[in-house]
Coordinates of C-alpha atoms in Angstrom, one line a residue:
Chain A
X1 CA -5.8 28.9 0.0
X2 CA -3.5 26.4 1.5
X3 CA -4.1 24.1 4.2
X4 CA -6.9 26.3 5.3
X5 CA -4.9 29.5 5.6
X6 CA -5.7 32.5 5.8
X7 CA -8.9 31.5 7.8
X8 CA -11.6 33.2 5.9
X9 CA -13.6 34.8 8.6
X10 CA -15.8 38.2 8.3
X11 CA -12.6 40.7 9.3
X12 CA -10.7 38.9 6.3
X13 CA -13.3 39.5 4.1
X14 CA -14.1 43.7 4.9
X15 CA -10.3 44.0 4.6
X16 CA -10.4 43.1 1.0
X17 CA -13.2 44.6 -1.0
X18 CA -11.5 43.8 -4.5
X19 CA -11.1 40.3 -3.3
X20 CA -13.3 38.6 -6.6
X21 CA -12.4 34.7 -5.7
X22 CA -11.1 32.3 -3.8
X23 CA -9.1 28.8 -4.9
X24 CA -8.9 26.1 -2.3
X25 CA -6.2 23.7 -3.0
X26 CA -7.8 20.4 -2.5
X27 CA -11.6 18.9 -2.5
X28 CA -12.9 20.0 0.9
X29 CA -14.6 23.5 1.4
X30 CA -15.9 22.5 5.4
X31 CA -13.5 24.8 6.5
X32 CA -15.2 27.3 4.9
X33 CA -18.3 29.4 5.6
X34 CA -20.0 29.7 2.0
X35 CA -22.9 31.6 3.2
X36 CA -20.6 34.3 4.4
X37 CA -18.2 34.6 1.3
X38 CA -20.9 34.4 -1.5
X39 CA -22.8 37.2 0.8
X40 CA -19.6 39.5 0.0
X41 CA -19.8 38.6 -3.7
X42 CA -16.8 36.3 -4.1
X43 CA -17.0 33.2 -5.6
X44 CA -15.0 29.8 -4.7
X45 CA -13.0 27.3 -6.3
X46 CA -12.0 24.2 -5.1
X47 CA -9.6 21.3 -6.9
X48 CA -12.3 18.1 -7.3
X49 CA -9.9 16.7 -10.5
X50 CA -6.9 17.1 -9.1
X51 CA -6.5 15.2 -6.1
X52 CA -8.4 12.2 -6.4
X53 CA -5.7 9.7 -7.9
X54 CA -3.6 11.0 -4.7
X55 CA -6.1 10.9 -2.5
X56 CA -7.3 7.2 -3.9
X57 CA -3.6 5.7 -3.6
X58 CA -3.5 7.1 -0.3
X59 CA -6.4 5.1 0.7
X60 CA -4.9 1.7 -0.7
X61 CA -1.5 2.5 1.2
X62 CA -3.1 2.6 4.3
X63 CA -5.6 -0.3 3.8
X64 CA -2.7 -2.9 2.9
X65 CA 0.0 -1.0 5.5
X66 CA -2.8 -1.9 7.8
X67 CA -3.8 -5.2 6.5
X68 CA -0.2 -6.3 6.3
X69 CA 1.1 -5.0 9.7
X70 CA 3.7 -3.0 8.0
X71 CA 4.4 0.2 10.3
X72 CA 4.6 -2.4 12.9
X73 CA 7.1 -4.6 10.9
X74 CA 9.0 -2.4 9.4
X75 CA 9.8 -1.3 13.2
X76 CA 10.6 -5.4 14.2
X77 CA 12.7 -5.4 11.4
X78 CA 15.3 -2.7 12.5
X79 CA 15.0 -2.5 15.9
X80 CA 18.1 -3.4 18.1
X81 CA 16.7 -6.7 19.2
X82 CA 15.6 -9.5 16.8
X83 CA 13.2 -11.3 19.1
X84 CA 9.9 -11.8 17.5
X85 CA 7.9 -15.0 16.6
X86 CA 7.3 -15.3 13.3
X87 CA 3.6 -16.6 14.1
X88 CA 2.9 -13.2 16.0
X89 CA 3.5 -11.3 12.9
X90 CA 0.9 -12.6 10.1
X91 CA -2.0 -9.7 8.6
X92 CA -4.8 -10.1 6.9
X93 CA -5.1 -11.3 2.9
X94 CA -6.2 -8.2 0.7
X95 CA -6.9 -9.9 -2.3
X96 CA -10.4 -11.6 -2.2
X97 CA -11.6 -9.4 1.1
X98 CA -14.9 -7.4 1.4
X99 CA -14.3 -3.3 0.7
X100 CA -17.1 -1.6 1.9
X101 CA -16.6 2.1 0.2
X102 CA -18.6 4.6 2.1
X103 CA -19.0 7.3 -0.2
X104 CA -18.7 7.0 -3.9
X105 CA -17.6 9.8 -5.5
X106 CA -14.5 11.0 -7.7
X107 CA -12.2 9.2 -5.1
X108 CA -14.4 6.3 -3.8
X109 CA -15.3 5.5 -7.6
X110 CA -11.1 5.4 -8.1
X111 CA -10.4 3.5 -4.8
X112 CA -12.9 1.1 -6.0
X113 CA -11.1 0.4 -9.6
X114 CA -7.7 0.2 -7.4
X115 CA -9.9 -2.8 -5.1
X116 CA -11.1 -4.7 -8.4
X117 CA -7.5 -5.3 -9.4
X118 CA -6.8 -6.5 -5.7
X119 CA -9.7 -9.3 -6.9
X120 CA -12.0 -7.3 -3.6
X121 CA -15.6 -7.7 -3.5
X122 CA -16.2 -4.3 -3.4
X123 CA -19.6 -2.8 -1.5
X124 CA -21.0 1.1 -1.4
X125 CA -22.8 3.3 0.1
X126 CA -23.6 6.9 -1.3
X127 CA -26.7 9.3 -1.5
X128 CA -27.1 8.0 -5.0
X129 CA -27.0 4.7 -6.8
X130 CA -24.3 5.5 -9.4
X131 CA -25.0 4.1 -13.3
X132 CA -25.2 0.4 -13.9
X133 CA -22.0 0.2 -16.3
X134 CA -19.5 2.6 -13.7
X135 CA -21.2 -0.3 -10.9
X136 CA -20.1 -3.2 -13.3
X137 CA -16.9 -1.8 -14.7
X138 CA -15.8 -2.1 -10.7
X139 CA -17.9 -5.4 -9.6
X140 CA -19.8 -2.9 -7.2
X141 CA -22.6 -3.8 -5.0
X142 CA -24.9 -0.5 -4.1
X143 CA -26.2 -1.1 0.0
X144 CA -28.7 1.6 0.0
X145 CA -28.8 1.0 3.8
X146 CA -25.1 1.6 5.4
X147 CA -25.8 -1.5 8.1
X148 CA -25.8 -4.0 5.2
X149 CA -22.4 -2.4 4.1
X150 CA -20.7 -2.1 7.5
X151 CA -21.9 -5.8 9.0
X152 CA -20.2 -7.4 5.5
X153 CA -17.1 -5.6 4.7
X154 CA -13.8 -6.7 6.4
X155 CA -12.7 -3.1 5.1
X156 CA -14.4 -0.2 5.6
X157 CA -13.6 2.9 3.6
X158 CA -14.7 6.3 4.2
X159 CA -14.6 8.7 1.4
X160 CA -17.8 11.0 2.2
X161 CA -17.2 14.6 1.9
X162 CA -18.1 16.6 5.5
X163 CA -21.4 18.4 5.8
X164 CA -23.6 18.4 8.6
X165 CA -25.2 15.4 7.1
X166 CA -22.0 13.2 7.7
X167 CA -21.0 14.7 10.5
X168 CA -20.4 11.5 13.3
X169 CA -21.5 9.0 10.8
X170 CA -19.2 6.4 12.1
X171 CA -20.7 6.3 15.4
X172 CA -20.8 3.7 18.3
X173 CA -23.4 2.2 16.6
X174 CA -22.0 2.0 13.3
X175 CA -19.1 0.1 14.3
X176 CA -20.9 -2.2 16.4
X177 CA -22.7 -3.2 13.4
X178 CA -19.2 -3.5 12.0
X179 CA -17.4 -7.2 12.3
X180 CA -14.8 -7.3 14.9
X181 CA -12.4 -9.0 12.3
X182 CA -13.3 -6.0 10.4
X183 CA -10.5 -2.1 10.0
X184 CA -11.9 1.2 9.5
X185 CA -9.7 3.5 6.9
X186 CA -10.5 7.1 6.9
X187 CA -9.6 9.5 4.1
X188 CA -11.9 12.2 4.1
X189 CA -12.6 14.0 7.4
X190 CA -11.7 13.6 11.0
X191 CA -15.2 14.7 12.4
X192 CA -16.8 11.8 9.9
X193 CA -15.9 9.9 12.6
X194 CA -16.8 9.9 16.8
X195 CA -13.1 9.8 17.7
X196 CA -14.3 8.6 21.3
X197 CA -16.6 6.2 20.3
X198 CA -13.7 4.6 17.7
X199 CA -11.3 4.4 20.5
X200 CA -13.5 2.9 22.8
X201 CA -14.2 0.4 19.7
X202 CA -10.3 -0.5 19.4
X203 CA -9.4 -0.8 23.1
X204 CA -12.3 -3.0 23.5
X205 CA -12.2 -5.3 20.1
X206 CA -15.5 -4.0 18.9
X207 CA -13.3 -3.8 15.7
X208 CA -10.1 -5.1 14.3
X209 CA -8.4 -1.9 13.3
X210 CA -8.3 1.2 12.3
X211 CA -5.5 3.2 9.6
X212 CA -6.7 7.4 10.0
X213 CA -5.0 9.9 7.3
X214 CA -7.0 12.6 9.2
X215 CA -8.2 13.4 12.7
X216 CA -9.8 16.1 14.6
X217 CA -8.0 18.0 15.3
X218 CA -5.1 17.5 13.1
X219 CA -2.6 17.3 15.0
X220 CA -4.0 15.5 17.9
X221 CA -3.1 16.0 21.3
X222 CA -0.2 14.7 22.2
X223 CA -1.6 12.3 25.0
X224 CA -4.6 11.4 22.6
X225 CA -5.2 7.7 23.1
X226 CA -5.5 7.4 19.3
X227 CA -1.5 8.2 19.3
X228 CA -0.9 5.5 21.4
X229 CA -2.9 2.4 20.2
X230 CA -1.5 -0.5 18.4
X231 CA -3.8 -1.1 16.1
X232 CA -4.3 2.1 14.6
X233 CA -1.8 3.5 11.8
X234 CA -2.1 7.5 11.7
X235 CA -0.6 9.9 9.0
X236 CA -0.4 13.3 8.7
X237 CA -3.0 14.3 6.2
X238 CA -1.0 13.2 3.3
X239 CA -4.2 12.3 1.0
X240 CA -2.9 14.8 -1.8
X241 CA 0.6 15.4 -0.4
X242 CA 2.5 14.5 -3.7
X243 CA 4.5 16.5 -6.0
X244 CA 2.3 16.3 -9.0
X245 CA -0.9 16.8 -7.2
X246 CA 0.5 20.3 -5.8
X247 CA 1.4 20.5 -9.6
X248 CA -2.4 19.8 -10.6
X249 CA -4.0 21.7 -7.7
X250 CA -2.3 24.4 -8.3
X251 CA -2.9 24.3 -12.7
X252 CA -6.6 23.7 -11.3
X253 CA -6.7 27.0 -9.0
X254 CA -5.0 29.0 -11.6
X255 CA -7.6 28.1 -14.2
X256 CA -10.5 29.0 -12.1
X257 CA -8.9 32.5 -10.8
X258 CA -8.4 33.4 -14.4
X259 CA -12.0 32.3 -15.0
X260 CA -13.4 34.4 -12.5
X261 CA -11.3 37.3 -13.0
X262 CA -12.4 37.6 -16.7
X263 CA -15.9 36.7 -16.0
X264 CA -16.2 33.5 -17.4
X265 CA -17.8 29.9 -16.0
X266 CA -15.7 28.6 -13.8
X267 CA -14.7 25.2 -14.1
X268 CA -15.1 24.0 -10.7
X269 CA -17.0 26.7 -9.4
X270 CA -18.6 26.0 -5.6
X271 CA -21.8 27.0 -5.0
Chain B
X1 CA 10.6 -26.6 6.8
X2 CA 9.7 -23.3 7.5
X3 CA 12.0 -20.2 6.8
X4 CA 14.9 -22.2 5.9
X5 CA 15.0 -24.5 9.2
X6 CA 16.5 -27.5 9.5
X7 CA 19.8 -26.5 7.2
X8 CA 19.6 -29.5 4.8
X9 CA 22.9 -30.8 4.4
X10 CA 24.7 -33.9 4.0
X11 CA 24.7 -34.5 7.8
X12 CA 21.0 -34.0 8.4
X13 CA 20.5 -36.8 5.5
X14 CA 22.9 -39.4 6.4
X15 CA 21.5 -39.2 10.1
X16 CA 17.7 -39.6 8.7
X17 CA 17.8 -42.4 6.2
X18 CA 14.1 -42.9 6.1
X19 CA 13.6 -40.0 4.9
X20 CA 10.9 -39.8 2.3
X21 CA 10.6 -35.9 1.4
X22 CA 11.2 -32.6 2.5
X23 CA 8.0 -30.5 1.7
X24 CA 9.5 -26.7 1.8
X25 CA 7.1 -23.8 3.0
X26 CA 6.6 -21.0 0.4
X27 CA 8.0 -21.1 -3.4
X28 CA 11.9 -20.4 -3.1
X29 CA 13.6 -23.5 -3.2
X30 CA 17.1 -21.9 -3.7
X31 CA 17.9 -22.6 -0.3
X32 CA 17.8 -26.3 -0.7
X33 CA 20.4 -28.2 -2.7
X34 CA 18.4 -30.4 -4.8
X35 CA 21.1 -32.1 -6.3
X36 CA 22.1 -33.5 -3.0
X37 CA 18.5 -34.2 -2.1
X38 CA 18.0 -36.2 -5.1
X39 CA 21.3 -38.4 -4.3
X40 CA 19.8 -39.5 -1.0
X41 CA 16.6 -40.5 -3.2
X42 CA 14.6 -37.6 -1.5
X43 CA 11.7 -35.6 -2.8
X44 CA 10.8 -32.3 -2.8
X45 CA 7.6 -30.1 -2.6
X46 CA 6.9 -26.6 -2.3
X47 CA 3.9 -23.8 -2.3
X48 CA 4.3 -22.6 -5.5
X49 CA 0.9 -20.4 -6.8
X50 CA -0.8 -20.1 -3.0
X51 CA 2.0 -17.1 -2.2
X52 CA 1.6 -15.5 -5.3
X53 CA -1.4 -12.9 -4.4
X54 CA -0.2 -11.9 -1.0
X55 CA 3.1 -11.5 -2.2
X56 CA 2.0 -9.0 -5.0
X57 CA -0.1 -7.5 -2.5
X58 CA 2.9 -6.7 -0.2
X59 CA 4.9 -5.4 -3.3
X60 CA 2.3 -3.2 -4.1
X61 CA 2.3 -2.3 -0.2
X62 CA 5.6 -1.8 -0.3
X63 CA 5.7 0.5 -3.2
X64 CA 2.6 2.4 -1.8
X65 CA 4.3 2.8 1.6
X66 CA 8.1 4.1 -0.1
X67 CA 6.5 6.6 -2.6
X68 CA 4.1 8.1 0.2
X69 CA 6.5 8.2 2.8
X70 CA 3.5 6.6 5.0
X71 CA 6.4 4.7 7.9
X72 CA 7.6 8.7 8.3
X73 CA 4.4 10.3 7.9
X74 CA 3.6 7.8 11.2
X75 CA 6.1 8.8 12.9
X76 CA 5.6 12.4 12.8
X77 CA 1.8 12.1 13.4
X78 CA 2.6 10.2 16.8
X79 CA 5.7 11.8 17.7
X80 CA 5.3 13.5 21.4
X81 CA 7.6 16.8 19.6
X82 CA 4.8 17.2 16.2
X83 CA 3.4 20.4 17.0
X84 CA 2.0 21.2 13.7
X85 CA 2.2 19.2 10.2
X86 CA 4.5 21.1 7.7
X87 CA 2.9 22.5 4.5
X88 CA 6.0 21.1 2.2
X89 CA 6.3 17.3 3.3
X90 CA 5.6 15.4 -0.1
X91 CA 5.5 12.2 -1.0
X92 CA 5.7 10.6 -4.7
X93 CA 2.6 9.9 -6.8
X94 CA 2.2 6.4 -7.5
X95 CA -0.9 6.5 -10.1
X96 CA 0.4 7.6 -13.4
X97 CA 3.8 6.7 -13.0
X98 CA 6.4 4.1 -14.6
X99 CA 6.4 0.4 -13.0
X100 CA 9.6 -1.4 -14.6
X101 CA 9.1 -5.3 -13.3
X102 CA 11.8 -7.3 -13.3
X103 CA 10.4 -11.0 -13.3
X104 CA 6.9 -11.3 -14.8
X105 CA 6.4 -14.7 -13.2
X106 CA 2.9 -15.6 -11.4
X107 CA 3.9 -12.8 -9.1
X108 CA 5.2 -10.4 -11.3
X109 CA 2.1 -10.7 -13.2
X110 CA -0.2 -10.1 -10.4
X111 CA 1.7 -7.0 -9.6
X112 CA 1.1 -5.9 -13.3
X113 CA -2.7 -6.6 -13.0
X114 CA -2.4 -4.6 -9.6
X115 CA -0.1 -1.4 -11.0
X116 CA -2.7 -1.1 -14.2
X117 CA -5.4 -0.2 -12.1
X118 CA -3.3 2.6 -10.5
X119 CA -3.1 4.3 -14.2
X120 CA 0.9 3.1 -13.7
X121 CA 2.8 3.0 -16.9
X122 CA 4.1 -0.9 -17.1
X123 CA 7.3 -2.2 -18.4
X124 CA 8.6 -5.6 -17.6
X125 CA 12.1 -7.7 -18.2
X126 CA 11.8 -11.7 -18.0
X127 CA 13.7 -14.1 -19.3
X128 CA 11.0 -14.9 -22.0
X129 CA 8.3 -12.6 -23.8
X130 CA 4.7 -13.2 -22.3
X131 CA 2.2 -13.9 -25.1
X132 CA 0.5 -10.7 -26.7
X133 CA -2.9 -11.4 -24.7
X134 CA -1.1 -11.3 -22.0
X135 CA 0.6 -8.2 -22.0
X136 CA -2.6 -5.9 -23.7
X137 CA -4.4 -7.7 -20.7
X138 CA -1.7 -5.4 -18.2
X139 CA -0.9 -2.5 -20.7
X140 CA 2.9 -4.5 -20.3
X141 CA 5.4 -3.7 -22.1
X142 CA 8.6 -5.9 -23.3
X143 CA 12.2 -4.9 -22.4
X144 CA 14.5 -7.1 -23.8
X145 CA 17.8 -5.5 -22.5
X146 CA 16.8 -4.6 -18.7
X147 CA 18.9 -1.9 -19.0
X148 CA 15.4 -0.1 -21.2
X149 CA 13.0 -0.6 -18.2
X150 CA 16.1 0.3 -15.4
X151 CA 16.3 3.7 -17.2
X152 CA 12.9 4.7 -17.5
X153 CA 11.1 3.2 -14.4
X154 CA 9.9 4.9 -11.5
X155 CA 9.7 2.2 -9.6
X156 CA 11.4 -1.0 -10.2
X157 CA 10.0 -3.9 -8.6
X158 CA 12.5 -7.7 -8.1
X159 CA 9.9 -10.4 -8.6
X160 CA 12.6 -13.2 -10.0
X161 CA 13.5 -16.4 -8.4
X162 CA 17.2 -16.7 -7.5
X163 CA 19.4 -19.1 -9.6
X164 CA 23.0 -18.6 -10.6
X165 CA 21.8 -16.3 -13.3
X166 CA 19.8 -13.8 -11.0
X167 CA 22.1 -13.8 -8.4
X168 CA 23.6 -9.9 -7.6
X169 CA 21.1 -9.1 -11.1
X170 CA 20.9 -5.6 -9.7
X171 CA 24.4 -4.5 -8.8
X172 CA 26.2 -0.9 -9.3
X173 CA 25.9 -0.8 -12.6
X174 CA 22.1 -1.6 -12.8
X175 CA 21.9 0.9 -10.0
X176 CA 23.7 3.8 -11.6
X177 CA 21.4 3.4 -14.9
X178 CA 18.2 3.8 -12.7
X179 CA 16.6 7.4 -12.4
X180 CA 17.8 9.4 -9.3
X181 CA 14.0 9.6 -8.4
X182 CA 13.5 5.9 -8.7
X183 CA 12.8 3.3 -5.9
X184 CA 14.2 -0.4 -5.7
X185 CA 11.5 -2.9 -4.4
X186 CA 12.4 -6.4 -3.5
X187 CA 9.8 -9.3 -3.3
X188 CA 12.0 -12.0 -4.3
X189 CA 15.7 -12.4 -2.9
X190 CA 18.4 -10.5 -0.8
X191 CA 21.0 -12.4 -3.2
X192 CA 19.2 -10.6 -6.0
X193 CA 20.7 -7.8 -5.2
X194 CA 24.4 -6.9 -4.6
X195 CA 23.4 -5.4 -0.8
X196 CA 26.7 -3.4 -0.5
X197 CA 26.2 -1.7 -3.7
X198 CA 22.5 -0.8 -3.1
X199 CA 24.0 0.9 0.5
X200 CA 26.3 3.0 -1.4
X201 CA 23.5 3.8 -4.1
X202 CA 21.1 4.6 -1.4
X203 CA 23.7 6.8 0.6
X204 CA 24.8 8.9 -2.5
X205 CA 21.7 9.5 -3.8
X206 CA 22.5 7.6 -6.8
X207 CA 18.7 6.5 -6.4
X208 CA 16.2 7.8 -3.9
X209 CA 14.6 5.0 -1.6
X210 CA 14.5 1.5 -1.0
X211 CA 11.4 -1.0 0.1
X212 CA 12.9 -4.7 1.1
X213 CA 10.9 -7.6 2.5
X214 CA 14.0 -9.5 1.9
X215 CA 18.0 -9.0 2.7
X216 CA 20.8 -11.3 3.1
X217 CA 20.6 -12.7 5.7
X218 CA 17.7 -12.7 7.6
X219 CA 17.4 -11.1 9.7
X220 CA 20.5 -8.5 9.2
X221 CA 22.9 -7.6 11.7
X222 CA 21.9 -5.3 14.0
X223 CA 24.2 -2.6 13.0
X224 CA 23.5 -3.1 9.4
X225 CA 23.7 0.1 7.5
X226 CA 20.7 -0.6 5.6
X227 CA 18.6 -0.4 9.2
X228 CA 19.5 2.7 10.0
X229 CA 18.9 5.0 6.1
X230 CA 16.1 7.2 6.3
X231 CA 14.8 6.4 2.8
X232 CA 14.5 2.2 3.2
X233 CA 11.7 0.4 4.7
X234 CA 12.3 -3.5 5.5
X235 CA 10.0 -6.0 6.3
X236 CA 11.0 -9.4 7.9
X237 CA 10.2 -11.5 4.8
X238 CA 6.3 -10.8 5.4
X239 CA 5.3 -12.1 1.5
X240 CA 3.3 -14.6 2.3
X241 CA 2.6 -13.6 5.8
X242 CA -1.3 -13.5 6.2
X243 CA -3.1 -16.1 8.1
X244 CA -5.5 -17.4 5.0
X245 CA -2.2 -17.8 3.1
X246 CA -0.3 -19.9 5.7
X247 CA -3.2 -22.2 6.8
X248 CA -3.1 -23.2 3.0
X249 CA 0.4 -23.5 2.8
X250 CA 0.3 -26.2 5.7
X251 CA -2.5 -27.9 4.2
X252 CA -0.3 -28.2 0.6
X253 CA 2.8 -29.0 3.0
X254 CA 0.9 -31.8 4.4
X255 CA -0.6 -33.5 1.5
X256 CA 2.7 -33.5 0.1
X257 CA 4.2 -35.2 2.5
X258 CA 1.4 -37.9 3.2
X259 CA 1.4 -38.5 -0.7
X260 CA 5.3 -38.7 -0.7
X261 CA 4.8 -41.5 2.3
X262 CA 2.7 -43.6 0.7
X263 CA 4.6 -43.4 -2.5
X264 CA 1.8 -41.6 -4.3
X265 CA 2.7 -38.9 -7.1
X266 CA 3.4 -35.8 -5.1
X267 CA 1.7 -32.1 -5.5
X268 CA 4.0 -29.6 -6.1
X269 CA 6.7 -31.3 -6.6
X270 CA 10.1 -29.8 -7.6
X271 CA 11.8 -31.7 -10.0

């Protein structure tokens, strides 16, 4: 299953009765409804391994593009007129900033070793406290309550997986909490996020910034007023768009088809 | 002086004779002819060690931005004509891969620390070997000849000063014996590389993509080859560009120059 295609709906399903199992490339099964495909006797893969390096990287690009101004600079730089004050153009120092990591996971836990070497005081939220050695091998702070996380971080990263519980997480009131010096990066779903109430927080200050690998939808509309802010960096869903992550999803998938197909435990089975 | 401004010549320091000392913004002093400066009985400071983090933070930025393809990946996800994202755009993976530094100064050595955390693989040229501690500390290792870490890098990443002897360092030659799949990132000079040469490299393919925060001159001439490749992303000499950064910078600036007034030994000075 790539980029959610076919869409697995109840027609898909009758139509194949010797279907046994099915591989999504990537992490995220929200697009899928699990109820319905276990009830036809199919199991479900996904690709957990594979794409968090890709995913993790992606999430540093677009903190220090966003940090650093570079979309935006990169544009001063070869446009057809050179007027710009160099004053106008200074970011915001990485190294020695507050990461707040919402979510800690395969790919918050990898974000967060990236942060240490960046010298980041690195905060987290998750449904769990993780182990005290993985917490001190990355300089961690657990904030069991989200408010203490998002009122201290100058960067706040979201790397929750989407279920009904994180659904709109990021809400008006979350980002008021947040500091109004402070950028919100998104790498793991577009509906983690109000999408009205984070625009309404960039036109009006409430916070800094904000650097979005994913949206809802994805595209946006054209005329969405996310496209069109200046303080917002957007990229196509390019989390685990690399050549060897493909590679990887796809040695992943293959494993757990042949798995399934001989009866055997599946190594990232999705129950 | 900031960014090279006043020109210090011979003119500028027979008009000024109570001049005391030129304190220079940043740590490049090849702009400055120190001989001269010294002959009009003239100090001169600098920023050396302030510049160093942000500047490895940009190179990693840089790097981050190239591999990922994250200034295209902007452009497509706010372009009024995106309709859908395609399945097959890919970027490079960053985590995993080979980091050849060329210059394992202060910054050059922050980018090490940096790279090890994304699982890179880390090679490094300098005029001198850094001491053992050192390099197990990064995972570096030693290339004598840079003609090792130019054939085996991924990335390869400028972090020299420029002096007669790093002046056009990468030219065809050193082009031609990087990978085809590699990318050239300058943090340190345009001079440092032979600009005309790295056109034609980037225009054949000879290597794949290009990340400059520095040219020669800056800013380039508006029709400038170099603005107009797909695979190169410039930045207008943003190193040390964050506000933390320059408010220290002016404070060093200053106490240099009230030291070198009242005839006190001078921070940062360059002898």
């Amino acid at each position: 299953l790539w980029w959610h295609k076919p869409v697995i709906d109840q027609e898909l399903l009758q139509s194949l009765p010797n279907l046994k199992v099915i591989a999504n490339s990537g992490v995220g099964m929200d697009h899928l409804d699990l109820k319905l495909v276990a009830s036809f006797g199919v199991k479900m893969a996904n690709a957990p391994r594979a794409v968090c390096s890709s995913t993790a990287d992606a999430g540093m690009a677009l903190l220090l593009a966003s940090a650093r101004r570079l979309v935006e600079v990169h544009h001063i730089a070869i446009s057809s007129s050179m007027d710009y004050c160099e004053a106008d153009i200074l970011g915001v120092k990485v190294s020695g900033a507050t990461l707040g990591i919402i979510g800690m996971g395969r790919i918050g836990y990898k974000i967060a070793l990236r942060a240490k070497a960046f010298e980041m005081k690195i905060l987290y939220h998750n449904r769990t406290q993780r182990k005290a050695q993985e917490e001190q091998a990355v300089g961690a702070t657990y904030c069991e309550k989200i408010d203490s996380l998002l009122q201290q971080a100058d960067f706040v990263m979201v790397a929750v997986s989407l279920t009904p519980q994180t659904r709109n997480l990021i809400g008006k009131r979350e980002l008021e909490l947040m500091k109004p010096t402070a950028t919100l990066v998104n790498i793991s779903r577009g509906a983690v996020v109000d999408q009205e109430a984070l625009v309404m927080a960039l036109q009006t200050g409430v916070i800094w910034a904000a650097a979005l690998d994913v949206t809802y939808p994805e595209p946006l509309p054209r005329d969405h007023p996310l496209l069109k802010l200046k303080n917002v960096i957007i990229t196509p869903h390019l989390g685990i768009k690399t050549d060897k992550t493909t590679y990887m999803i796809t040695e992943e998938a293959v494993e757990n088809i042949l798995a399934a197909l001989n009866g055997l435990p599946m190594p990232s089975e999705v129950l | 002086m900031w960014y090279h401004k006043p020109v210090v010549n011979k003119e500028l320091l027979q008009s000024l004779p109570n001049l005391r000392i030129v304190a220079s913004s940043g740590v490049g002093i090849d702009h400055l002819d120190l001989n001269l400066l010294s002959s009009f009985g003239v100090k001169v400071s600098n920023t050396p060690f302030i510049v160093s983090t942000d500047t490895a933070d940009l190179g990693m930025a840089l790097m981050l931005a190239s591999s990922r393809r994250l200034v295209e990946g902007y452009e497509m996800a706010v372009s009024p004509d995106t309709e859908y994202f395609p399945a097959d755009w890919l970027g490079a993976e960053v985590s995993g891969a080979t980091l050849g530094i060329v210059g394992m100064g202060t910054i050059g050595y922050k980018v090490a620390e940096r790279a090890k955390a994304f699982e890179m693989k880390i090679l490094y040229h300098n005029r001198s070997q850094r001491k053992k501690e050192e390099e197990s500390a990064v995972g570096a290792v030693y290339c004598k000849k840079i003609d090792d870490l130019l054939q085996q890098s991924d990335f390869v990443l400028l972090a020299v000063n420029l002096t007669p002897q790093t002046h056009k360092l990468i030219g065809k030659r050193e082009l031609e014996l990087m990978k085809p799949t590699a990318t050239l990132i300058n943090i340190s000079r345009g001079l440092v590389v032979d600009q005309d040469a790295l056109v034609e490299a980037l225009q054949n393919k000879v290597i794949k993509a290009a990340a400059l925060d520095v040219t020669y001159p800056e800013p380039l001439p508006r029709d400038h080859p170099l603005l107009k490749l797909k695979n190169v992303i410039i930045t207008p000499h943003i190193g040390s560009a964050t506000k933390k950064t320059r408010r220290i910078m002016m404070e060093e600036m200053t106490e240099s120059i009230q030291a070198g007034i009242a005839g006190l030994p001078i921070p940062h000075e360059v002898l």
